[in-house]
JSON list of C-alpha atoms and ligand atoms in Angstrom, two decimals:
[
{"chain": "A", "resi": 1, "resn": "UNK", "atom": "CA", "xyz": [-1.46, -19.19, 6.33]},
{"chain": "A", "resi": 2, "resn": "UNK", "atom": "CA", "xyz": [-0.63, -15.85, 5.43]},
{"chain": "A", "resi": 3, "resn": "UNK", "atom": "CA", "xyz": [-3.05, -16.21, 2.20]},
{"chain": "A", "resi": 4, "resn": "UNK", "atom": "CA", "xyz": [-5.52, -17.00, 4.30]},
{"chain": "A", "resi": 5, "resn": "UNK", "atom": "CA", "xyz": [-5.64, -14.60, 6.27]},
{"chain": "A", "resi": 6, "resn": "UNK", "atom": "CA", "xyz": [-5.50, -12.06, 3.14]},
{"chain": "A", "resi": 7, "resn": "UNK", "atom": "CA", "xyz": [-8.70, -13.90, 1.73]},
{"chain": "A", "resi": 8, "resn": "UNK", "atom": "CA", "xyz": [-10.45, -13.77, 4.94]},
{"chain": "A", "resi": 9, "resn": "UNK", "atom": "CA", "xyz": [-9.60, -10.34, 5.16]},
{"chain": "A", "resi": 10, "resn": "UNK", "atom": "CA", "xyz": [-10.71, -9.13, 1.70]},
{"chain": "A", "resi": 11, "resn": "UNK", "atom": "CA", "xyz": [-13.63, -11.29, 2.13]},
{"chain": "A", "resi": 12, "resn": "UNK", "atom": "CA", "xyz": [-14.70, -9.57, 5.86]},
{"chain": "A", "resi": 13, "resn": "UNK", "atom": "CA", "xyz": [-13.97, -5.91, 4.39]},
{"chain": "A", "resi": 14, "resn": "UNK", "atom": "CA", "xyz": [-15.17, -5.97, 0.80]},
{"chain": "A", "resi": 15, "resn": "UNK", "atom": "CA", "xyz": [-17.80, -9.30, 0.37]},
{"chain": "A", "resi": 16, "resn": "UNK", "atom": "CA", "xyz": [-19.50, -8.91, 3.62]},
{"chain": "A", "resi": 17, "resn": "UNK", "atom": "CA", "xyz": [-21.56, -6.01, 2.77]},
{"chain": "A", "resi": 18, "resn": "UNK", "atom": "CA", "xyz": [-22.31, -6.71, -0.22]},
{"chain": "A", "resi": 19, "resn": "UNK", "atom": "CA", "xyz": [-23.87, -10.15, 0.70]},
{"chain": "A", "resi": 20, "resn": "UNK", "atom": "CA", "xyz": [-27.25, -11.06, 2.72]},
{"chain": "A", "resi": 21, "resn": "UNK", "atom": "CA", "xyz": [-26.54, -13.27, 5.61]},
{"chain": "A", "resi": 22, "resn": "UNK", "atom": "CA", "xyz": [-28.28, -16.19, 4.01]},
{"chain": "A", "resi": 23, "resn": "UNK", "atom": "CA", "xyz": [-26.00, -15.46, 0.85]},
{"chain": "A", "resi": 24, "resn": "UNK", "atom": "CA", "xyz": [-23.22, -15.20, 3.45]},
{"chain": "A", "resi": 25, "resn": "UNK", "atom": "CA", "xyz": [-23.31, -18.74, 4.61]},
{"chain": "A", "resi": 26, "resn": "UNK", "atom": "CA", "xyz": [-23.95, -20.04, 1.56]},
{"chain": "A", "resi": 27, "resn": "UNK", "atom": "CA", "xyz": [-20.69, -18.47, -0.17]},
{"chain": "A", "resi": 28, "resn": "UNK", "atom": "CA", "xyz": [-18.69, -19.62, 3.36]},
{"chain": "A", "resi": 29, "resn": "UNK", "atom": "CA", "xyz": [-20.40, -23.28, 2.97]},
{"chain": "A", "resi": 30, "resn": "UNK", "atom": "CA", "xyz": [-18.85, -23.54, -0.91]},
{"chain": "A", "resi": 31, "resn": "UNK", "atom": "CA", "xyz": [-15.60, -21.97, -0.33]},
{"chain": "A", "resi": 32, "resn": "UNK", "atom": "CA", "xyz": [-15.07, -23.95, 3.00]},
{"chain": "A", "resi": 33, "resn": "UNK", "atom": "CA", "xyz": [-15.91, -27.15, 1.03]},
{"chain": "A", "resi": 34, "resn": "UNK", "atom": "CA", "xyz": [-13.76, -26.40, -1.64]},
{"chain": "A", "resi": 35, "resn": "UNK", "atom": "CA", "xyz": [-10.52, -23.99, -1.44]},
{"chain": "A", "resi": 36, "resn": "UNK", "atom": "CA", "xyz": [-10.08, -24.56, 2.07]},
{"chain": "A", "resi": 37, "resn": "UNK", "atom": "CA", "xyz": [-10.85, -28.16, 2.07]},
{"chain": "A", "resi": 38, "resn": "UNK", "atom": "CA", "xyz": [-9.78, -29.24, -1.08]},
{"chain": "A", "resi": 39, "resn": "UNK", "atom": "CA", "xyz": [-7.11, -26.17, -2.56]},
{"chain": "A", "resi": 40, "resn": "UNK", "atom": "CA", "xyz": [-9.60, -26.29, -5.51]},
{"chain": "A", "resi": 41, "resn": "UNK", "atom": "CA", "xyz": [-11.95, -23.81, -6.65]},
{"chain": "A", "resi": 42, "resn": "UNK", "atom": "CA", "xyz": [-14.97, -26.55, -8.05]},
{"chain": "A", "resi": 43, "resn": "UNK", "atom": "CA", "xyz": [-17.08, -28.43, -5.68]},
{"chain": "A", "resi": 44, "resn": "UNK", "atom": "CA", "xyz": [-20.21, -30.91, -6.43]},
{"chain": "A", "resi": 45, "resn": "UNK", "atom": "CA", "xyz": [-23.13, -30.77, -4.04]},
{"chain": "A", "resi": 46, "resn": "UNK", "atom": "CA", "xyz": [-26.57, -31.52, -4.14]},
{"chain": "A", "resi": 47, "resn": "UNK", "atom": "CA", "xyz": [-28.88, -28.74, -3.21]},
{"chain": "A", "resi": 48, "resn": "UNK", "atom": "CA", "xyz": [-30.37, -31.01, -0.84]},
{"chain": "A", "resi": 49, "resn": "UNK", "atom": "CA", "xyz": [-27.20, -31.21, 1.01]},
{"chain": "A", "resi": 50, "resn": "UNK", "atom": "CA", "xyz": [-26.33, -27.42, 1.28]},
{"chain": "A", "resi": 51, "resn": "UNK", "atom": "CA", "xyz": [-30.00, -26.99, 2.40]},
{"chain": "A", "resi": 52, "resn": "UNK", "atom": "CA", "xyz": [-29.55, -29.63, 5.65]},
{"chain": "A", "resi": 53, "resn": "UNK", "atom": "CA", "xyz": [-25.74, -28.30, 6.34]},
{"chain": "A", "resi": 54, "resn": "UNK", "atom": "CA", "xyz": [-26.90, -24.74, 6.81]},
{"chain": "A", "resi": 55, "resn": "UNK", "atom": "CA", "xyz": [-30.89, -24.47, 6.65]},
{"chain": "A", "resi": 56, "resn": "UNK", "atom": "CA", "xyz": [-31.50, -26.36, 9.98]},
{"chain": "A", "resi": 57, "resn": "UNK", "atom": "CA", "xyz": [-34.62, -24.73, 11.39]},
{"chain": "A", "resi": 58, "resn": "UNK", "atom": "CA", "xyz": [-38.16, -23.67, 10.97]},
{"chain": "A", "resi": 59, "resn": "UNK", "atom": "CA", "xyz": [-38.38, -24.30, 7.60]},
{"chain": "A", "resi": 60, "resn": "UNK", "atom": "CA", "xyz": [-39.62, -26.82, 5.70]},
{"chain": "A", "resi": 61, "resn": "UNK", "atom": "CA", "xyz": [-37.48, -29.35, 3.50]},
{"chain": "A", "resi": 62, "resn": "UNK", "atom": "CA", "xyz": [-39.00, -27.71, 0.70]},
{"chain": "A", "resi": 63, "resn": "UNK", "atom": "CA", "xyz": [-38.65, -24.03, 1.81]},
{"chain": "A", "resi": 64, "resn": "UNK", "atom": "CA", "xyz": [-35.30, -24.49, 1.95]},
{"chain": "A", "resi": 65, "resn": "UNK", "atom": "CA", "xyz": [-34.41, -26.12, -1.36]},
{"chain": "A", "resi": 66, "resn": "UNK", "atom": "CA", "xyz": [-36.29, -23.30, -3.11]},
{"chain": "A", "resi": 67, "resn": "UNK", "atom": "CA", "xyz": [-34.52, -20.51, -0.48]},
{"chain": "A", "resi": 68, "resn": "UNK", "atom": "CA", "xyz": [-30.93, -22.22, -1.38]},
{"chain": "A", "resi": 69, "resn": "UNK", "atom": "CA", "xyz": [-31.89, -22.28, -5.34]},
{"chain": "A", "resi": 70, "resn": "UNK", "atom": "CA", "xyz": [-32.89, -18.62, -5.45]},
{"chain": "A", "resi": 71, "resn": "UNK", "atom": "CA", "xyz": [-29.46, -17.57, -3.04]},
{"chain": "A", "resi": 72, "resn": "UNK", "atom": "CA", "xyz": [-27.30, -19.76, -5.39]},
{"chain": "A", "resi": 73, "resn": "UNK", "atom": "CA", "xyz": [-28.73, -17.63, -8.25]},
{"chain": "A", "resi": 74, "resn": "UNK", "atom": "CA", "xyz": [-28.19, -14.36, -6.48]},
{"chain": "A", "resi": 75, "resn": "UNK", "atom": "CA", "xyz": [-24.45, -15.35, -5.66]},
{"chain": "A", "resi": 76, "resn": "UNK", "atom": "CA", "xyz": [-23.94, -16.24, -9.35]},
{"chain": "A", "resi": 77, "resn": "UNK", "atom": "CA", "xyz": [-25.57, -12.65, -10.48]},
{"chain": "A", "resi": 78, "resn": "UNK", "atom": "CA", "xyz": [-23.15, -11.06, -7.82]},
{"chain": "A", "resi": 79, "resn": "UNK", "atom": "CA", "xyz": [-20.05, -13.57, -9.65]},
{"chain": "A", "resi": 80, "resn": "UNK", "atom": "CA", "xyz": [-18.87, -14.95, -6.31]},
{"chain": "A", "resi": 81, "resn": "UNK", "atom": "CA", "xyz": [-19.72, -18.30, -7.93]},
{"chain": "A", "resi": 82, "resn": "UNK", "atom": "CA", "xyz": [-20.35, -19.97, -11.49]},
{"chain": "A", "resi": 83, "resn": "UNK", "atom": "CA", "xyz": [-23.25, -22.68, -11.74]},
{"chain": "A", "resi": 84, "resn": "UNK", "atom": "CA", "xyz": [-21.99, -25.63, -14.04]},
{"chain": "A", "resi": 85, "resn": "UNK", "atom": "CA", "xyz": [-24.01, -28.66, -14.92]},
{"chain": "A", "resi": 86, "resn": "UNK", "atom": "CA", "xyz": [-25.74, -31.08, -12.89]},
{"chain": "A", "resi": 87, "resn": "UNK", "atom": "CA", "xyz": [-26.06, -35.02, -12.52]},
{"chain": "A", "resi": 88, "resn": "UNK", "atom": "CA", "xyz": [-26.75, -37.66, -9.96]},
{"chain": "A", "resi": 89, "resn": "UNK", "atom": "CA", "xyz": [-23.89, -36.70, -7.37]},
{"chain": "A", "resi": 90, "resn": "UNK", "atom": "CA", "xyz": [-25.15, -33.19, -7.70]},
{"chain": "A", "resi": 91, "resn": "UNK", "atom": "CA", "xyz": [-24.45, -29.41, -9.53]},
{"chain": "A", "resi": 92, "resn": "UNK", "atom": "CA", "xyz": [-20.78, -28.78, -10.09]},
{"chain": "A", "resi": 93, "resn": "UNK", "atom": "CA", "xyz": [-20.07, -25.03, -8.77]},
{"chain": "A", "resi": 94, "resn": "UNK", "atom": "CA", "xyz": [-16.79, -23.12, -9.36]},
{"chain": "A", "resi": 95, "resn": "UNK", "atom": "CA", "xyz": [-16.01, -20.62, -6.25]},
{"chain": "A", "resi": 96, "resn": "UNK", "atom": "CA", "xyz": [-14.62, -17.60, -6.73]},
{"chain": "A", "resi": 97, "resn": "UNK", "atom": "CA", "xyz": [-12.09, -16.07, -3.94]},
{"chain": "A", "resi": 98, "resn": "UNK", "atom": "CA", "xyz": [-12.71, -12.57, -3.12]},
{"chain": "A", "resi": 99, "resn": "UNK", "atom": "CA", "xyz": [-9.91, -11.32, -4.90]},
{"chain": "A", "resi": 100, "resn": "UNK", "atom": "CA", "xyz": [-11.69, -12.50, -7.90]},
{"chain": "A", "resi": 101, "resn": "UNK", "atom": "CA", "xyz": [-15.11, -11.49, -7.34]},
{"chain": "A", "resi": 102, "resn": "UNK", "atom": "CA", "xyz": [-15.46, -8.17, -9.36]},
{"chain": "A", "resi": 103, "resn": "UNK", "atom": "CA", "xyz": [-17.61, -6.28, -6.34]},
{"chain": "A", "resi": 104, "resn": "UNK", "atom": "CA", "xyz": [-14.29, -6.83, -4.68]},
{"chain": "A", "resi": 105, "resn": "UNK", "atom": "CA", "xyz": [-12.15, -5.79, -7.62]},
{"chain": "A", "resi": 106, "resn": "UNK", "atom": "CA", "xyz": [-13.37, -2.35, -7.55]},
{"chain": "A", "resi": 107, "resn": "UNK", "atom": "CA", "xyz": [-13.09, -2.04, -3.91]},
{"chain": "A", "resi": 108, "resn": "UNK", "atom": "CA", "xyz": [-9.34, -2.97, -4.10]},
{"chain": "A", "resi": 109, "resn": "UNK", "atom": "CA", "xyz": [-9.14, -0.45, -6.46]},
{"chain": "A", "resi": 110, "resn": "UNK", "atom": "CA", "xyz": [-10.98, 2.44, -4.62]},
{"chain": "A", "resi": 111, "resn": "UNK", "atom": "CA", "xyz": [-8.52, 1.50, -2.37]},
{"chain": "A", "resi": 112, "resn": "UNK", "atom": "CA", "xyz": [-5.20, 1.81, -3.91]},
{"chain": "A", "resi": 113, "resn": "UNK", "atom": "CA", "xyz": [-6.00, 4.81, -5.43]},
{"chain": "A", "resi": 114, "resn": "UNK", "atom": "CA", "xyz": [-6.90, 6.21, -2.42]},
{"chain": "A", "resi": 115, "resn": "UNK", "atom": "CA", "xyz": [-3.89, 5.48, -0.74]},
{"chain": "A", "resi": 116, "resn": "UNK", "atom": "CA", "xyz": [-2.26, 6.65, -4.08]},
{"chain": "A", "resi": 117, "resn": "UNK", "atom": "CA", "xyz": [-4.40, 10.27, -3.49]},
{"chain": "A", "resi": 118, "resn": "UNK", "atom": "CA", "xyz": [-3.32, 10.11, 0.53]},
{"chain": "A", "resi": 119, "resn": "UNK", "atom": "CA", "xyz": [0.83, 10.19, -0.31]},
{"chain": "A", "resi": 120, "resn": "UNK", "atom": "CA", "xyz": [0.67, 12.86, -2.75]},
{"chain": "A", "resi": 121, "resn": "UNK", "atom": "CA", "xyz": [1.42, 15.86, -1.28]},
{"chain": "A", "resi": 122, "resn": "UNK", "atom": "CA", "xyz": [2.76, 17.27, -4.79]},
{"chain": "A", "resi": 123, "resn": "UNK", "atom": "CA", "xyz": [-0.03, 17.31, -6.59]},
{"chain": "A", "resi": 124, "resn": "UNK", "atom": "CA", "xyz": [-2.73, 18.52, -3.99]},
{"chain": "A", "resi": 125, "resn": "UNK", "atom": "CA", "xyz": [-2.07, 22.56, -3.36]},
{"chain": "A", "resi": 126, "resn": "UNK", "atom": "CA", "xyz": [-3.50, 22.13, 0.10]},
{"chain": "A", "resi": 127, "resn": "UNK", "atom": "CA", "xyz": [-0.52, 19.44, 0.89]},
{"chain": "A", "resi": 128, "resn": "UNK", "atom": "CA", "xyz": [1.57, 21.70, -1.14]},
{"chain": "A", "resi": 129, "resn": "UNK", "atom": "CA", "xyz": [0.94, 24.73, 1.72]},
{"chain": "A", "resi": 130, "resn": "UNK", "atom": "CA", "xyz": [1.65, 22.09, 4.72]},
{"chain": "A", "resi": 131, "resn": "UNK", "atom": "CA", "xyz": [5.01, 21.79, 3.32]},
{"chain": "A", "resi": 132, "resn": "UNK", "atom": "CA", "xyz": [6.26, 25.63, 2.71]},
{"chain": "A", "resi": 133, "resn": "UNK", "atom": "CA", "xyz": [4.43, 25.84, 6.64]},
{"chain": "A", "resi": 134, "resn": "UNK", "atom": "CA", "xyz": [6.44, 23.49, 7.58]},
{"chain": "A", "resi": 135, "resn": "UNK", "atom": "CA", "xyz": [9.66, 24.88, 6.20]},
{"chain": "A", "resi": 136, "resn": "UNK", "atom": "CA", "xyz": [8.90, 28.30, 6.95]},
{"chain": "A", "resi": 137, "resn": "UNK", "atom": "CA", "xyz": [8.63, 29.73, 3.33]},
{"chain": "A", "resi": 138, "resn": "UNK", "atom": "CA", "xyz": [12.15, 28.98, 3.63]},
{"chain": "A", "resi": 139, "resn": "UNK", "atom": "CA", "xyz": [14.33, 27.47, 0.65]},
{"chain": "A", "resi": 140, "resn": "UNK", "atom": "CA", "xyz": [15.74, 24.28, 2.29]},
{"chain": "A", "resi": 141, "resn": "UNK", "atom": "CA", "xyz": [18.81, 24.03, 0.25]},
{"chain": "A", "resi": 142, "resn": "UNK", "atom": "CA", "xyz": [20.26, 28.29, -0.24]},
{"chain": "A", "resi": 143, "resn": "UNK", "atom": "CA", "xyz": [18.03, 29.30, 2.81]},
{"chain": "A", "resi": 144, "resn": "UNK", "atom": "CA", "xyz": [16.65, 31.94, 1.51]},
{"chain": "A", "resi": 145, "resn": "UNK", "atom": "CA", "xyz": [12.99, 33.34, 2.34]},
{"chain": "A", "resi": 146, "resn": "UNK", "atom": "CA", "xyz": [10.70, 32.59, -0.41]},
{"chain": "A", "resi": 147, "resn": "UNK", "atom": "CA", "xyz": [7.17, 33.95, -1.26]},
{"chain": "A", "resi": 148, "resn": "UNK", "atom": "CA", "xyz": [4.60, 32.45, -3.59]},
{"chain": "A", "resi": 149, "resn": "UNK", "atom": "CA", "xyz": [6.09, 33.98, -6.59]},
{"chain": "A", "resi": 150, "resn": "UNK", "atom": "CA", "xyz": [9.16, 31.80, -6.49]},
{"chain": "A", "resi": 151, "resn": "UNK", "atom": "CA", "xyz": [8.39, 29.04, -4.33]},
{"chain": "A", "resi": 152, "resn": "UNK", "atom": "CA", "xyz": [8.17, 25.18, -5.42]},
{"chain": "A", "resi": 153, "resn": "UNK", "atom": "CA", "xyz": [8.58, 22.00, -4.01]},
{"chain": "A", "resi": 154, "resn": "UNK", "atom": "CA", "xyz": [11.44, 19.89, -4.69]},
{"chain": "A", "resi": 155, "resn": "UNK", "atom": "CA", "xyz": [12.25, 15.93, -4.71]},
{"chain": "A", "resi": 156, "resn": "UNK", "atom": "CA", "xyz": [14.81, 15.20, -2.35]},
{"chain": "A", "resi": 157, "resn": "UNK", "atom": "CA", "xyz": [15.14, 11.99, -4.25]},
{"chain": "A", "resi": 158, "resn": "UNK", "atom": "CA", "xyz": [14.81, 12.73, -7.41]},
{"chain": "A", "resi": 159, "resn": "UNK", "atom": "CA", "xyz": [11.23, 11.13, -9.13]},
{"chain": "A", "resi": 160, "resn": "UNK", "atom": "CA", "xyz": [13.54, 9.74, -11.75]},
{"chain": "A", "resi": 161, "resn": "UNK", "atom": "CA", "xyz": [15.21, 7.67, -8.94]},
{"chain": "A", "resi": 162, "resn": "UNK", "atom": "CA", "xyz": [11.83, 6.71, -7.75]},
{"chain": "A", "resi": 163, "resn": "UNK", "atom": "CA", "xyz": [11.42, 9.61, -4.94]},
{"chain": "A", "resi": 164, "resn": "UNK", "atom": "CA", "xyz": [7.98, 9.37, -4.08]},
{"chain": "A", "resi": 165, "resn": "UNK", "atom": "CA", "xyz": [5.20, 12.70, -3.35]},
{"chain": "A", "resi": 166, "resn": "UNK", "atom": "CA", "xyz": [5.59, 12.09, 0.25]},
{"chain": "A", "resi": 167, "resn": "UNK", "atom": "CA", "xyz": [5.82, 14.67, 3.06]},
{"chain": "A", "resi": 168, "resn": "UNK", "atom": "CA", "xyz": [9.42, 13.08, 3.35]},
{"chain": "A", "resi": 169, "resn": "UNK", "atom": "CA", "xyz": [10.65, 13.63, 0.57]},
{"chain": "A", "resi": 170, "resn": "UNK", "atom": "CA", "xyz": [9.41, 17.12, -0.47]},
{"chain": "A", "resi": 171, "resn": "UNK", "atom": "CA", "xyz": [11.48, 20.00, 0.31]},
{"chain": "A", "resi": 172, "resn": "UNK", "atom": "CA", "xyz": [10.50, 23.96, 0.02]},
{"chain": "A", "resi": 173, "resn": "UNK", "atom": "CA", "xyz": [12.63, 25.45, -2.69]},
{"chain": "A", "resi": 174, "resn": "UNK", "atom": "CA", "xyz": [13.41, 28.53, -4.71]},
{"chain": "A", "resi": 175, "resn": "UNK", "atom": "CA", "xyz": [12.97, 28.17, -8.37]},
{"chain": "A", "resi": 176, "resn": "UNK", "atom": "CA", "xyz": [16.96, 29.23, -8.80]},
{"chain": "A", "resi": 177, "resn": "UNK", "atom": "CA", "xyz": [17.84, 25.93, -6.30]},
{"chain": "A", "resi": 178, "resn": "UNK", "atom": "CA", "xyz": [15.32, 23.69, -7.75]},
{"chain": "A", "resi": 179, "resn": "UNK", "atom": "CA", "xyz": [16.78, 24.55, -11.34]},
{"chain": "A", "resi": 180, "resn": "UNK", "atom": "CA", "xyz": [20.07, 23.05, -10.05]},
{"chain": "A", "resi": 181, "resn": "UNK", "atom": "CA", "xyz": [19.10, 20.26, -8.22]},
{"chain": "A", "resi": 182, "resn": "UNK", "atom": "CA", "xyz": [16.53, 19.03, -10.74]},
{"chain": "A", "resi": 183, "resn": "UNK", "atom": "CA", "xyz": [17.11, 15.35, -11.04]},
{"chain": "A", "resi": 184, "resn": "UNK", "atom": "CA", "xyz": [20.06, 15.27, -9.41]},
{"chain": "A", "resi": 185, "resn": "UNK", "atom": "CA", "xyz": [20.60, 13.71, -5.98]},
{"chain": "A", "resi": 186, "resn": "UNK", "atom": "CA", "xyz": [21.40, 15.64, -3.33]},
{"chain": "A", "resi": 187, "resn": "UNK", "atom": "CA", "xyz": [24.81, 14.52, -2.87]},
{"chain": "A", "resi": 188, "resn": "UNK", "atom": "CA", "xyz": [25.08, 15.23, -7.20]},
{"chain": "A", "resi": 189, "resn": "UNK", "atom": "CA", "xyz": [23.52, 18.59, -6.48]},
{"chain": "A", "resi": 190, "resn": "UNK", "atom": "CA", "xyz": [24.97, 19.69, -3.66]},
{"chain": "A", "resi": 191, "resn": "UNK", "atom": "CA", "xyz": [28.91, 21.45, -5.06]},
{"chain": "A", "resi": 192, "resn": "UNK", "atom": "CA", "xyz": [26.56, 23.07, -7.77]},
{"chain": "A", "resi": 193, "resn": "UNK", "atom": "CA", "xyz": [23.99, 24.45, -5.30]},
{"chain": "A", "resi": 194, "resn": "UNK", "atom": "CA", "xyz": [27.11, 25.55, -2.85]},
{"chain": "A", "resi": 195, "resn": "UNK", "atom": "CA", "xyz": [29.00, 27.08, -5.61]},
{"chain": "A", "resi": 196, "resn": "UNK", "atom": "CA", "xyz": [25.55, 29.08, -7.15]},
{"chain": "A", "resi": 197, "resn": "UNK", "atom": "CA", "xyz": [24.48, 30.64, -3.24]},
{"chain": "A", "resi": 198, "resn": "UNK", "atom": "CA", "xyz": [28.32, 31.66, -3.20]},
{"chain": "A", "resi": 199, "resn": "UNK", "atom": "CA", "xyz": [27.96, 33.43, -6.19]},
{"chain": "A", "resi": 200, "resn": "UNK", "atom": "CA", "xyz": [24.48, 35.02, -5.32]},
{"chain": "A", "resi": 201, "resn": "UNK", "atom": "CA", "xyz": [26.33, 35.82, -1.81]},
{"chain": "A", "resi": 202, "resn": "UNK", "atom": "CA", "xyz": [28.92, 37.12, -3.19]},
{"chain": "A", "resi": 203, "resn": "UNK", "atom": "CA", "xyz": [26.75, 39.44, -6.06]},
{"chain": "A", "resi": 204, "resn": "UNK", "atom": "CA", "xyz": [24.44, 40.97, -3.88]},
{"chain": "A", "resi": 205, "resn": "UNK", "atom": "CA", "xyz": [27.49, 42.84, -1.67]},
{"chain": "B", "resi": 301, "resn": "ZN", "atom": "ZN1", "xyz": [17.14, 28.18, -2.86]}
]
């Protein structure tokens, strides 16, 4: 079910607008007949047939059987479906899902990178600012103002422990702090962070 509803899904939001309406119900007609039907990717059909299931209308017979050849070849050109051989019982066609159709490829792509670009607010210096705004220009571990001279952003959890670029998990820091906690967790960093503000404390009177 669920797989279903992630074909159907990748298929409304990537195929559809890539595809006339005629190619549309064409593509559905295969698929339908085959994956859904069958759990197979291959179906044999005369062209005749596809032309009655879905070209009720207007058209003549032979309108239609030329309409459904040429919108066959245009679906093979876009590689939503391969063309094999062809005998009595009719032309053997191998669907492709979405997921394998390379329109849809790309898309998925675009996508995940995007999503990528969307969490990172390491990398981007305008994410970078929402952060120190957020924190005040305030060191979140010594608490200590900083300015842009010695301001970063640190990990909370550490990239090496998979901490991620998110808003979460950044923290304003000075470059003294973030020299500390480097890597470490917090709970690692933490006596060694202590122990350092004590020590600038206890310097500057
Ligand atoms: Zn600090």
């Amino acid at each position: 079910m669920n797989d279903i509803k992630i074909i159907i899904g990748q298929f409304v939001d990537y195929l559809l607008p890539e595809l006339t309406p005629y190619e549309t119900s064409v593509y559905l007609y295969l698929l339908w007949n085959s994956f859904f039907k069958n759990g197979t990717q291959e179906i044999r059909v005369g062209k005749r047939t596809i032309a009655s299931e879905y070209g009720r209308g207007s058209r003549g017979e032979k309108t239609n059987y030329a309409h459904v050849s040429k919108i066959l070849k245009m679906l093979e050109e876009k590689e939503c479906i391969k063309i094999g051989d062809s005998n009595w019982n009719g032309t053997l066609y191998v669907v492709n899902l979405p997921k394998d159709i390379p329109l849809v490829v790309e898309k998925l792509a675009d996508s995940s990178l995007q999503d990528h670009v969307e969490e990172d607010y390491f990398n981007d210096p305008e994410r970078r600012l929402e952060i120190f705004e957020r924190d005040g220009w305030v060191c979140q571990y010594c608490g200590e103002k900083v300015t842009s001279e010695n301001i970063t952003l640190d990990h909370f959890i550490p990239q090496t422990k998979e901490g991620k670029h998110t808003k979460e998990n950044l923290k304003t820091c000075c470059f003294i702090c973030n020299s500390i906690k480097s890597g470490k967790t917090y709970e690692e960093a933490a006596p060694l962070l202590l122990k350092n503000i004590q020590e600038r404390r206890g310097h500057h009177i």
